[in-house]
Short mmCIF file of C-alpha atoms in Angstrom, two decimals:
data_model
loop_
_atom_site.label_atom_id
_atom_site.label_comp_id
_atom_site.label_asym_id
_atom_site.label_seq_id
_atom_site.Cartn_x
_atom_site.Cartn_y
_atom_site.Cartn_z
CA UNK A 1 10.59 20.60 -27.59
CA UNK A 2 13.10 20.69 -30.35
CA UNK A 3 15.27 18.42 -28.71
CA UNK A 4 12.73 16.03 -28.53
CA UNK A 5 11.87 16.35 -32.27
CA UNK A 6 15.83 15.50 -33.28
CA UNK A 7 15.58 12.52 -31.36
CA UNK A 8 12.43 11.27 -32.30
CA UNK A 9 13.56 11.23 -35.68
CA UNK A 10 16.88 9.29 -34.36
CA UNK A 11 14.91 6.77 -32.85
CA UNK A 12 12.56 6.40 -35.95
CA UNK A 13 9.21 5.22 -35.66
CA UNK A 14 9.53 4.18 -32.05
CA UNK A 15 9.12 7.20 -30.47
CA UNK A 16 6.05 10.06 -31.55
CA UNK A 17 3.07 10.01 -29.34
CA UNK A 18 3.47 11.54 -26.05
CA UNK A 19 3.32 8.77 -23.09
CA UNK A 20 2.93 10.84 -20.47
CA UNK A 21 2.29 14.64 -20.45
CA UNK A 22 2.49 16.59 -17.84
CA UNK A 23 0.99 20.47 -17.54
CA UNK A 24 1.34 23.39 -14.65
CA UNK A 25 1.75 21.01 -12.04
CA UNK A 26 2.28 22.19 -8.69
CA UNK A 27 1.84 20.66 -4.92
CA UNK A 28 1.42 22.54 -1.90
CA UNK A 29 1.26 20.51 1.40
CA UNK A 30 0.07 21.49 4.79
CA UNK A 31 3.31 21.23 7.25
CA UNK A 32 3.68 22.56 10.54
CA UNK A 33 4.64 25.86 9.72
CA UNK A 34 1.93 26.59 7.19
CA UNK A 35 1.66 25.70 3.65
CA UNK A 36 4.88 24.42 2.23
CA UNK A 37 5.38 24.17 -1.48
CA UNK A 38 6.67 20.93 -2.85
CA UNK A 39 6.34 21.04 -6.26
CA UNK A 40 6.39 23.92 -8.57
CA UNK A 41 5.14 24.28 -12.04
CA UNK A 42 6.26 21.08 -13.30
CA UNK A 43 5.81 20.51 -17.12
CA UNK A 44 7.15 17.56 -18.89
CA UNK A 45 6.52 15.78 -22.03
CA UNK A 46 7.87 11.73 -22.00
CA UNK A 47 7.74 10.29 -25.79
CA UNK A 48 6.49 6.78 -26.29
CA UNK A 49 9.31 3.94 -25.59
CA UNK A 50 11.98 6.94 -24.14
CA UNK A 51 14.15 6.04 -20.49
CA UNK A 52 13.19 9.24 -18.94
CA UNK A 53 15.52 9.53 -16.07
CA UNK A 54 14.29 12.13 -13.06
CA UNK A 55 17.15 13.44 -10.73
CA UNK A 56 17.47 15.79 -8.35
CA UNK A 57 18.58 16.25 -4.48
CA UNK A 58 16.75 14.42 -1.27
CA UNK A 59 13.55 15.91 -0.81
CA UNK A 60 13.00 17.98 -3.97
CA UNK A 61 9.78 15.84 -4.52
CA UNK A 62 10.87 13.93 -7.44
CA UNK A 63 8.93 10.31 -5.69
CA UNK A 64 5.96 12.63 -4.87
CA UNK A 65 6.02 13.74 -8.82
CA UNK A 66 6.27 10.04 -9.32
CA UNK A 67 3.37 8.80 -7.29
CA UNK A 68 1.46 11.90 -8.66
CA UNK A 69 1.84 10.15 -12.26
CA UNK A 70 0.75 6.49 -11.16
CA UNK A 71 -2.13 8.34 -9.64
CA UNK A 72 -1.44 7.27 -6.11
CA UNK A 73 -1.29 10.90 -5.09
CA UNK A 74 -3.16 13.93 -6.29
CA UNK A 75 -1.50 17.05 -7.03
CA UNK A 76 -2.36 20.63 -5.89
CA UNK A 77 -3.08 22.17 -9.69
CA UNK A 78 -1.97 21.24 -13.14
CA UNK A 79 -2.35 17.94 -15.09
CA UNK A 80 -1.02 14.68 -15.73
CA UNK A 81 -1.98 12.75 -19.15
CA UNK A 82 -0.92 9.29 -19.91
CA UNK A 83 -1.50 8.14 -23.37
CA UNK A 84 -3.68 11.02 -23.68
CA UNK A 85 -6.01 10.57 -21.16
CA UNK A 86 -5.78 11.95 -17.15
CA UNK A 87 -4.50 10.04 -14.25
CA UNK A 88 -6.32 10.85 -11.16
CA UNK A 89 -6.48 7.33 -9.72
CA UNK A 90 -4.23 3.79 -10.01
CA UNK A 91 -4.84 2.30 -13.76
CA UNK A 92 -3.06 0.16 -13.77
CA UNK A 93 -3.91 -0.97 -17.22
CA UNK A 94 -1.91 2.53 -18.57
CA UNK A 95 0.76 2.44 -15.72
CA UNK A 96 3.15 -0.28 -14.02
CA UNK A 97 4.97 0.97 -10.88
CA UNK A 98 8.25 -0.47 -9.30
CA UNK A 99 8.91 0.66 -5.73
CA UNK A 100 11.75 0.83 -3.23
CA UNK A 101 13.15 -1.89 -2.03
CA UNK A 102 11.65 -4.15 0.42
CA UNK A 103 7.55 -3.67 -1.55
CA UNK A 104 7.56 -7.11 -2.23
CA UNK A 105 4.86 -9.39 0.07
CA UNK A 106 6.77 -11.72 2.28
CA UNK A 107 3.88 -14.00 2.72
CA UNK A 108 3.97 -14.61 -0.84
CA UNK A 109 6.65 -16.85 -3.32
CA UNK A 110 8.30 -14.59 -6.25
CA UNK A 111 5.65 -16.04 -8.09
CA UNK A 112 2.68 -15.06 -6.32
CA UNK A 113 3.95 -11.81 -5.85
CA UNK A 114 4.25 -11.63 -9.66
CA UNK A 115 0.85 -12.96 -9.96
CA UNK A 116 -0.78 -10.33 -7.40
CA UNK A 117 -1.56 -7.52 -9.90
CA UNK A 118 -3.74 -10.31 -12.12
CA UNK A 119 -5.38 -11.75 -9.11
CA UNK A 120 -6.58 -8.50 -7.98
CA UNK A 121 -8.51 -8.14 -11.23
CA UNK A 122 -9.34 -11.83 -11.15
CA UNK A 123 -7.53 -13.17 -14.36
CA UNK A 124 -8.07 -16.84 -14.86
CA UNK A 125 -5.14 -19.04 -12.90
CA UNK A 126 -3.74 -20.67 -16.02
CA UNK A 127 -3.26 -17.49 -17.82
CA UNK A 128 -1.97 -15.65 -14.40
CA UNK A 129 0.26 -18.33 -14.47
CA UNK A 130 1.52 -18.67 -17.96
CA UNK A 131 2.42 -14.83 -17.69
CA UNK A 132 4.10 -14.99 -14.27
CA UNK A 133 6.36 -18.04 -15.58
CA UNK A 134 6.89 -15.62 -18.89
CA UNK A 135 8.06 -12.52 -16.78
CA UNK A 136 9.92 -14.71 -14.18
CA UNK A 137 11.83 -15.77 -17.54
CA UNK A 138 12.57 -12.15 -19.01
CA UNK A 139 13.87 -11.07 -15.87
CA UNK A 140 16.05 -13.99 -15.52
CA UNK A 141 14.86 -16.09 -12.62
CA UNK A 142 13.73 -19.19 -14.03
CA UNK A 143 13.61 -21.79 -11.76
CA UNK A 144 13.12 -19.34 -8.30
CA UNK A 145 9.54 -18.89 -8.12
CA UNK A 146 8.91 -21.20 -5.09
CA UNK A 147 11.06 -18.30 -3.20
CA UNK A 148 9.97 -16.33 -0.71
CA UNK A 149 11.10 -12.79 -0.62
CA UNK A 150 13.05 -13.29 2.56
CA UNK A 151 14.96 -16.49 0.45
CA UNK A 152 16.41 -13.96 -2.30
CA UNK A 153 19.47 -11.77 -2.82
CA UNK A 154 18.48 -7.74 -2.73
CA UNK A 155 18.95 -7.60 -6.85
CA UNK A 156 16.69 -10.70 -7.60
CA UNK A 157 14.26 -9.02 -5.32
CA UNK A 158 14.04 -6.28 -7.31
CA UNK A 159 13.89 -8.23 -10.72
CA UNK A 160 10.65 -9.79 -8.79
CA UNK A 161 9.68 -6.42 -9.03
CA UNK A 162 10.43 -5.48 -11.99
CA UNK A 163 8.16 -8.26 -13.45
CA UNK A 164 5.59 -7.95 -11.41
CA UNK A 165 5.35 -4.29 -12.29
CA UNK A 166 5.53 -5.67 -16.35
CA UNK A 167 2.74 -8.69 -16.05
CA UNK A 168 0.25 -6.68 -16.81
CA UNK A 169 1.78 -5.04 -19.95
CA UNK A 170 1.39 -1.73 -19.17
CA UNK A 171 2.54 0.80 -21.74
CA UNK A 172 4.43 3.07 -18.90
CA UNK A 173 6.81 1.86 -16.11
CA UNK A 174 7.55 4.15 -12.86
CA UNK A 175 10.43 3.61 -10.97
CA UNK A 176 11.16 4.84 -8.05
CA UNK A 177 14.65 4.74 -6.93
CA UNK A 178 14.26 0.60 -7.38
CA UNK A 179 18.02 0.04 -6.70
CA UNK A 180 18.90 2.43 -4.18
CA UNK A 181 19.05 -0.41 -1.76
CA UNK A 182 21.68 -2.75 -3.70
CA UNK A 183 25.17 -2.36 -3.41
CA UNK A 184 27.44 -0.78 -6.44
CA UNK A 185 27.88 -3.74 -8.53
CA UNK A 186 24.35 -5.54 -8.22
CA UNK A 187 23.03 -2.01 -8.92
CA UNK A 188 25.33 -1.95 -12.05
CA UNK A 189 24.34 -5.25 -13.08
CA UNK A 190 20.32 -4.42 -12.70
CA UNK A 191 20.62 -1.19 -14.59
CA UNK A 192 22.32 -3.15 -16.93
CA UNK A 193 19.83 -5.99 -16.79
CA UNK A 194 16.87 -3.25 -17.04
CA UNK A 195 17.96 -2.08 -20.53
CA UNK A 196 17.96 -5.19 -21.62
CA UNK A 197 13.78 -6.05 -20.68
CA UNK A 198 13.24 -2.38 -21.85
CA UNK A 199 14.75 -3.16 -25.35
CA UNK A 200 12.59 -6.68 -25.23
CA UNK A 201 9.50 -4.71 -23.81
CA UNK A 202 9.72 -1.42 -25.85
CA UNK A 203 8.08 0.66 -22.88
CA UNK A 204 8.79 3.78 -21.68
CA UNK A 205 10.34 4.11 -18.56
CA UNK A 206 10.24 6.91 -16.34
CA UNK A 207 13.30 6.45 -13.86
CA UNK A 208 13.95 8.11 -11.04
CA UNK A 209 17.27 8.11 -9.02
CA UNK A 210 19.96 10.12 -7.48
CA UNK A 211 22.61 8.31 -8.68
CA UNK A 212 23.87 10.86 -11.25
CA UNK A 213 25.82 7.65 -13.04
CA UNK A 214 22.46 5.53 -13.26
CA UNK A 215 21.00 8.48 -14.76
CA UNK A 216 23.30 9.30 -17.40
CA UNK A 217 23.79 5.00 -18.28
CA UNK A 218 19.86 4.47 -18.62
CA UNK A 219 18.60 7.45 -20.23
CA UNK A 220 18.01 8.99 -23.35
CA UNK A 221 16.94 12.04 -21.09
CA UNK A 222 17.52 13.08 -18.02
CA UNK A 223 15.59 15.87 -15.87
CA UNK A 224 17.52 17.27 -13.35
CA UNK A 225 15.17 18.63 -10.38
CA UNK A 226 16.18 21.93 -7.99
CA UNK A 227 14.99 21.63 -3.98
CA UNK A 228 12.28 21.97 -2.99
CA UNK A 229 9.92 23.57 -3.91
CA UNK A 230 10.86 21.05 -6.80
CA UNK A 231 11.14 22.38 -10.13
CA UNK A 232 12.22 21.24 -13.59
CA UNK A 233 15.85 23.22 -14.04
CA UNK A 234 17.35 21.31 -17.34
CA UNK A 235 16.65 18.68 -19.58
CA UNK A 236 19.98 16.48 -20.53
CA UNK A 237 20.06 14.79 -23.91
CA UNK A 238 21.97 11.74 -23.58
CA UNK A 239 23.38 11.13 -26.76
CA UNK A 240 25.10 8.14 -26.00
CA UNK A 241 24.63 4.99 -28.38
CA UNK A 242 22.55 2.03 -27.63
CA UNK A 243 23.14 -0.90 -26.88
CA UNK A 244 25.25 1.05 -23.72
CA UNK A 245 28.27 -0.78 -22.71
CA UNK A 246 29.76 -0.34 -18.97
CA UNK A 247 32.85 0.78 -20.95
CA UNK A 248 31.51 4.10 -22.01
CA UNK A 249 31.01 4.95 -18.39
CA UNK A 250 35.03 5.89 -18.97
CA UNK A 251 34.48 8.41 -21.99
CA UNK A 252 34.91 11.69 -21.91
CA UNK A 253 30.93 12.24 -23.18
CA UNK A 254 29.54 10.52 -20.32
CA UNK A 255 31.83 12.68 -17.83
CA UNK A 256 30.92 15.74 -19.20
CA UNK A 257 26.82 15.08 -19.40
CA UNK A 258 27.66 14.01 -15.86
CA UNK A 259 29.01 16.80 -14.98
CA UNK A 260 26.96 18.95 -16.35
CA UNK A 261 24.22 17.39 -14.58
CA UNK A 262 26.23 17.99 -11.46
CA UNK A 263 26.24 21.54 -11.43
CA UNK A 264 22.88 21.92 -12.17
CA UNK A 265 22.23 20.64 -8.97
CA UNK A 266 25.19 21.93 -7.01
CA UNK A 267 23.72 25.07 -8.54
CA UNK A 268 19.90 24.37 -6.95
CA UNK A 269 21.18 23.30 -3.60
CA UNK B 1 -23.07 -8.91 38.64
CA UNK B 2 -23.42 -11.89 36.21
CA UNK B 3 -24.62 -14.33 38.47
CA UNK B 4 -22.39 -17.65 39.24
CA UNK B 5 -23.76 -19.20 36.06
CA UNK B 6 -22.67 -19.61 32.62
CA UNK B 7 -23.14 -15.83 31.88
CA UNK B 8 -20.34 -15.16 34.94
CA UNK B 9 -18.19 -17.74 33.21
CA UNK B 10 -17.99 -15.94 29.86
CA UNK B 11 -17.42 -12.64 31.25
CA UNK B 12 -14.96 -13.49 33.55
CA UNK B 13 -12.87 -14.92 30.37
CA UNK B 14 -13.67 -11.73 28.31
CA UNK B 15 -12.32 -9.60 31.07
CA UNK B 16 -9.55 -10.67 31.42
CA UNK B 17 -8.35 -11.00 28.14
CA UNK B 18 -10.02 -7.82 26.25
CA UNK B 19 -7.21 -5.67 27.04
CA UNK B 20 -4.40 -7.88 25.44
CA UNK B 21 -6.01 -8.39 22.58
CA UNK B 22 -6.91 -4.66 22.08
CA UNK B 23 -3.57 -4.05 22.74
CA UNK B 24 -2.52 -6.93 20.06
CA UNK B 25 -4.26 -5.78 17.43
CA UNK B 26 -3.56 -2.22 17.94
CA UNK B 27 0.05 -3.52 17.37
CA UNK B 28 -0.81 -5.78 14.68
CA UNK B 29 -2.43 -2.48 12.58
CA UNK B 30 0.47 -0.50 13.42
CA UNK B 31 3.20 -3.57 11.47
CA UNK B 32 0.67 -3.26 8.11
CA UNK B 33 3.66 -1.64 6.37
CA UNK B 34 2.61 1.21 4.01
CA UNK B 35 4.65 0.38 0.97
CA UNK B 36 2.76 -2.88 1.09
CA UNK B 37 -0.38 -1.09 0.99
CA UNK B 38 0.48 1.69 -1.82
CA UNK B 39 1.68 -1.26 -3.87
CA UNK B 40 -1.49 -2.97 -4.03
CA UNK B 41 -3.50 0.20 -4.38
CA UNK B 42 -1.11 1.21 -7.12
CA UNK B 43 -2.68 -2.58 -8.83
CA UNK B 44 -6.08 -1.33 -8.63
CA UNK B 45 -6.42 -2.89 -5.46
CA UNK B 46 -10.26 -1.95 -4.33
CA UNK B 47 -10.89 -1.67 -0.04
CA UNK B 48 -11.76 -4.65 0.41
CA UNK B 49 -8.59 -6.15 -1.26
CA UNK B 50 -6.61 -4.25 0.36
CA UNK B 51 -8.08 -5.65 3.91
CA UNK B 52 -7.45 -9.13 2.81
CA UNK B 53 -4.88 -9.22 0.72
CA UNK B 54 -2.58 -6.99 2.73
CA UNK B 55 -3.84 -6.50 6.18
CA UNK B 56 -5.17 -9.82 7.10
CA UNK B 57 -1.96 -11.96 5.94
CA UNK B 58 0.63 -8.88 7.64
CA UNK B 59 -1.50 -9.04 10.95
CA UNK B 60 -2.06 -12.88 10.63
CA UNK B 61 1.07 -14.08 13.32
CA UNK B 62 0.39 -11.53 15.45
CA UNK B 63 -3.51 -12.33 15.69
CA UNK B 64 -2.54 -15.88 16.33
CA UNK B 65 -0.38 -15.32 18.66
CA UNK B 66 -2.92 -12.81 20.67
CA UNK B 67 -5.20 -16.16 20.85
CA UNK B 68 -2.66 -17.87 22.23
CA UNK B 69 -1.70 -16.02 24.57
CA UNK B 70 -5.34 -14.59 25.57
CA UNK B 71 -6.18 -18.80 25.80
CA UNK B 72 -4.21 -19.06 28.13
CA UNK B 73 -5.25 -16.64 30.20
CA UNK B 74 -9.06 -17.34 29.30
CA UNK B 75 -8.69 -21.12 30.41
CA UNK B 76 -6.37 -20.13 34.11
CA UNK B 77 -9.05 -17.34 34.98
CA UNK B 78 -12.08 -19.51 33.85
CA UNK B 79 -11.13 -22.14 36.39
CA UNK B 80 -10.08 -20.21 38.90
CA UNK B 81 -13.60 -18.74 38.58
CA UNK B 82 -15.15 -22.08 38.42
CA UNK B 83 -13.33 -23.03 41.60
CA UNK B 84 -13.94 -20.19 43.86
CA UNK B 85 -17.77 -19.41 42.03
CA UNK B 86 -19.39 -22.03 41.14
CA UNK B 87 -21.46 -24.99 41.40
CA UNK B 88 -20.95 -26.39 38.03
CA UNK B 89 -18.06 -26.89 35.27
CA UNK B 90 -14.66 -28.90 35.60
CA UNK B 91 -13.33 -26.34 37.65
CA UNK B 92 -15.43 -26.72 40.06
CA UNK B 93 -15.06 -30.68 40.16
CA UNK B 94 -11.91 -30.35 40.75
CA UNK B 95 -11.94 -28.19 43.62
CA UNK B 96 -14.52 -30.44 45.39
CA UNK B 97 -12.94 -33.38 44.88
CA UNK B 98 -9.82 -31.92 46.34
CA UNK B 99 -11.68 -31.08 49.28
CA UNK B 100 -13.30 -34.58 49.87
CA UNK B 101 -9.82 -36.38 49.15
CA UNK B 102 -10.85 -38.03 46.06
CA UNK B 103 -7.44 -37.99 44.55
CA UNK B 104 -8.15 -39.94 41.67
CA UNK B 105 -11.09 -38.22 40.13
CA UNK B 106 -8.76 -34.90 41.38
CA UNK B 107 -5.60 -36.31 39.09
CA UNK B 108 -8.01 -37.16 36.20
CA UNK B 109 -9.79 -33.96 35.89
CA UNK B 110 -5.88 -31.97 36.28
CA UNK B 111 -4.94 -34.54 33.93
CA UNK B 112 -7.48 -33.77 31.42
CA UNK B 113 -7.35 -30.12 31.82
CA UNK B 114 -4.09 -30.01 30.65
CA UNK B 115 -4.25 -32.22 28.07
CA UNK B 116 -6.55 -29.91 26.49
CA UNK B 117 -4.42 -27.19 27.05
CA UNK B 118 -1.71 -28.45 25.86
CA UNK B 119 -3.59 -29.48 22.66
CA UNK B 120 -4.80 -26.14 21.98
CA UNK B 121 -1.81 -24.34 22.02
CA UNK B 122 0.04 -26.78 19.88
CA UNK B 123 -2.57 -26.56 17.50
CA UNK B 124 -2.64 -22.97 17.59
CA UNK B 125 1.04 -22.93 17.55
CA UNK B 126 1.46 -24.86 14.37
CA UNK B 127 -0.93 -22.72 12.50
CA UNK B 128 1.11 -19.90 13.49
CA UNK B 129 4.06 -21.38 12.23
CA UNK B 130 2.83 -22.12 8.96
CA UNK B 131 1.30 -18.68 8.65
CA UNK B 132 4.41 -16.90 9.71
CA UNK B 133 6.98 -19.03 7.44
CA UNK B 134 8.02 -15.35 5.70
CA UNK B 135 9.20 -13.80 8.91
CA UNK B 136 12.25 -13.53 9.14
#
């Protein structure tokens, strides 16, 4: 982890303690011709307040690595810690999770939907609703709470999202491909938008995405994933400076960690 | 097998509505969507929440709309029943006052009937309509 070191020290204080560590993990599943393996000795170590960006081809079982770390899934063998303790059901109270598109409750207004993850664990009303209105605010949609899901755009949708999966302050956010459903420029806008709550929230992210562009713009590091069975083929540095700007998307650095991310998987496939 | 009484009555209505709304809420589980479910698990959601937080409000229209449509055919078959098999109920009024020409006791009772048809569905219909305001 001597990469990780060097950047650490970059970052300063920010970043030491491991968020999330994970050990030997593997995933076998039972398919129709016999057991097929899914995930193969996965080991990963994501430093406190890093954009950990996860990439890799269709079906190389980066989601199922995902859900494995919010606990919504359990693995075959090896281990997942997050802030130094194992995940091996939902706790939510260590981990905030941001789906796919379309997760949001249709029955319920942006607020409520922001609001569910407090209800479920009974929080007062005033205080459920003093932190919606906050997170409704940091993502930018003051003023569109009475909404219903059907009622907003495809990015403010996934802002609603977003917030909900921040209300409860978890130290770790998962997301899982959250703008793979918007076009090019709301999804350039969002990733830009995300950077911005993650610099207000200071928590670490763990991204994943197989838009190679999104990867390199968000992260300090990207994993790049073979197919299945999914394994961990390179870990991708992304030394470019924060705050990022859309105009270093035309630099020579971000082409080349691009492209070397490329052939990594070109060279999996 | 139940008799001509009120026991008759009741089954007749359950028969001949059991197997829509079987097949209703067979359909009504199967449009629970499982992202909806995984989020609210992935919240700590316990069983219980997740059966009335997420299944009762996704089945909700389609449960009202089964008792809608299973009224209907609950109130036709009950006095069609009533008519043909037995001696009591407004079903039966109706059918002998038919028979002894008593048209306006026959035009009030029709008249009734539907009025409380009508009122039931509306009702139900308007519930459904505020419960289903997020469908698109």
């Amino acid at each position: 982890m001597q990469h990780l070191a060097n950047v650490s020290e970059l970052r300063g204080a920010k970043a030491h303690a491991a968020a999330i560590e994970v050990a030997g993990l593997s995933h076998v599943y039972a398919g129709r011709e016999g057991q097929v393996p899914a995930l193969e000795d996965i080991a990963l170590t994501v430093g406190a307040g890093r954009f950990v960006v996860i990439v890799g081809p269709s079906g190389c079982g980066k989601t199922s690595l995902l859900m494995m770390m919010a606990g919504l899934r359990n693995q075959t063998s090896g281990t997942i810690l997050c802030a130094g303790r194992p995940i091996d059901a939902p706790d939510p109270d260590r981990v905030g999770v941001v789906f796919q598109e379309a997760s949001l409750f249709p029955w319920l207004t942006a607020l409520d939907n922001i609001e569910f993850p407090l209800s479920i664990r009974h929080a007062p009303r005033e205080e459920r609703r003093r932190r919606a209105n906050a997170m409704l605010e940091l993502v930018g949609l003051q003023g569109f709470g009475g909404r219903y899901p059907h009622e907003l755009s495809g990015g403010m949708k996934q802002r609603v999202s977003i917030a909900r999966g921040l209300v409860q302050d978890p130290p770790v956010l998962l997301m899982d491909e959250p703008f793979a459903a918007l076009d090019e420029q709301t999804r350039m806008t969002m990733g830009h938008e995300l950077l911005r709550i993650w610099s207000q929230t200071a928590k670490t992210v763990v991204f994943v995405t197989h838009s190679l562009t999104e990867a390199v713009y968000l992260a300090d590091e990207v994993l790049v994933m073979s197919a299945r069975p999914g394994r961990i083929i390179d870990r991708v540095d992304i030394t470019l400076p924060r705050p990022r700007t859309y105009e270093m998307m035309a630099t020579d650095v971000f082409g080349r960690l691009r492209e070397r991310i490329w052939q990594q998987i070109r060279k999996a496939t | 097998m139940f008799g001509i009484g009120f026991g008759q009555k009741v089954a007749y209505a359950a028969f001949s509505t059991i197997f829509i709304v079987i097949m209703s809420a067979a359909a009504a589980v199967e449009s629970v969507k499982a992202d909806h479910v995984l989020v609210a698990r992935s919240y700590g959601a316990t069983r219980a929440q997740v059966l009335t937080r997420v299944y009762v409000p996704s089945m909700m229209p389609f449960l009202l709309e089964t008792l809608r449509i299973s009224m209907i055919f609950n109130f036709t078959g009950v006095m069609i029943a009533e008519m043909y098999a037995s001696r009591t109920g407004i079903g039966h009024l109706i059918a002998s006052w038919g028979e002894n020409f008593q048209m306006p006791q026959l035009f009030a009772g029709v008249i009734l009937l539907a009025a409380v048809a009508i009122a039931f569905n509306e009702t139900v219909r308007w519930l459904e309509a505020r419960c289903s305001t997020w469908r698109t």
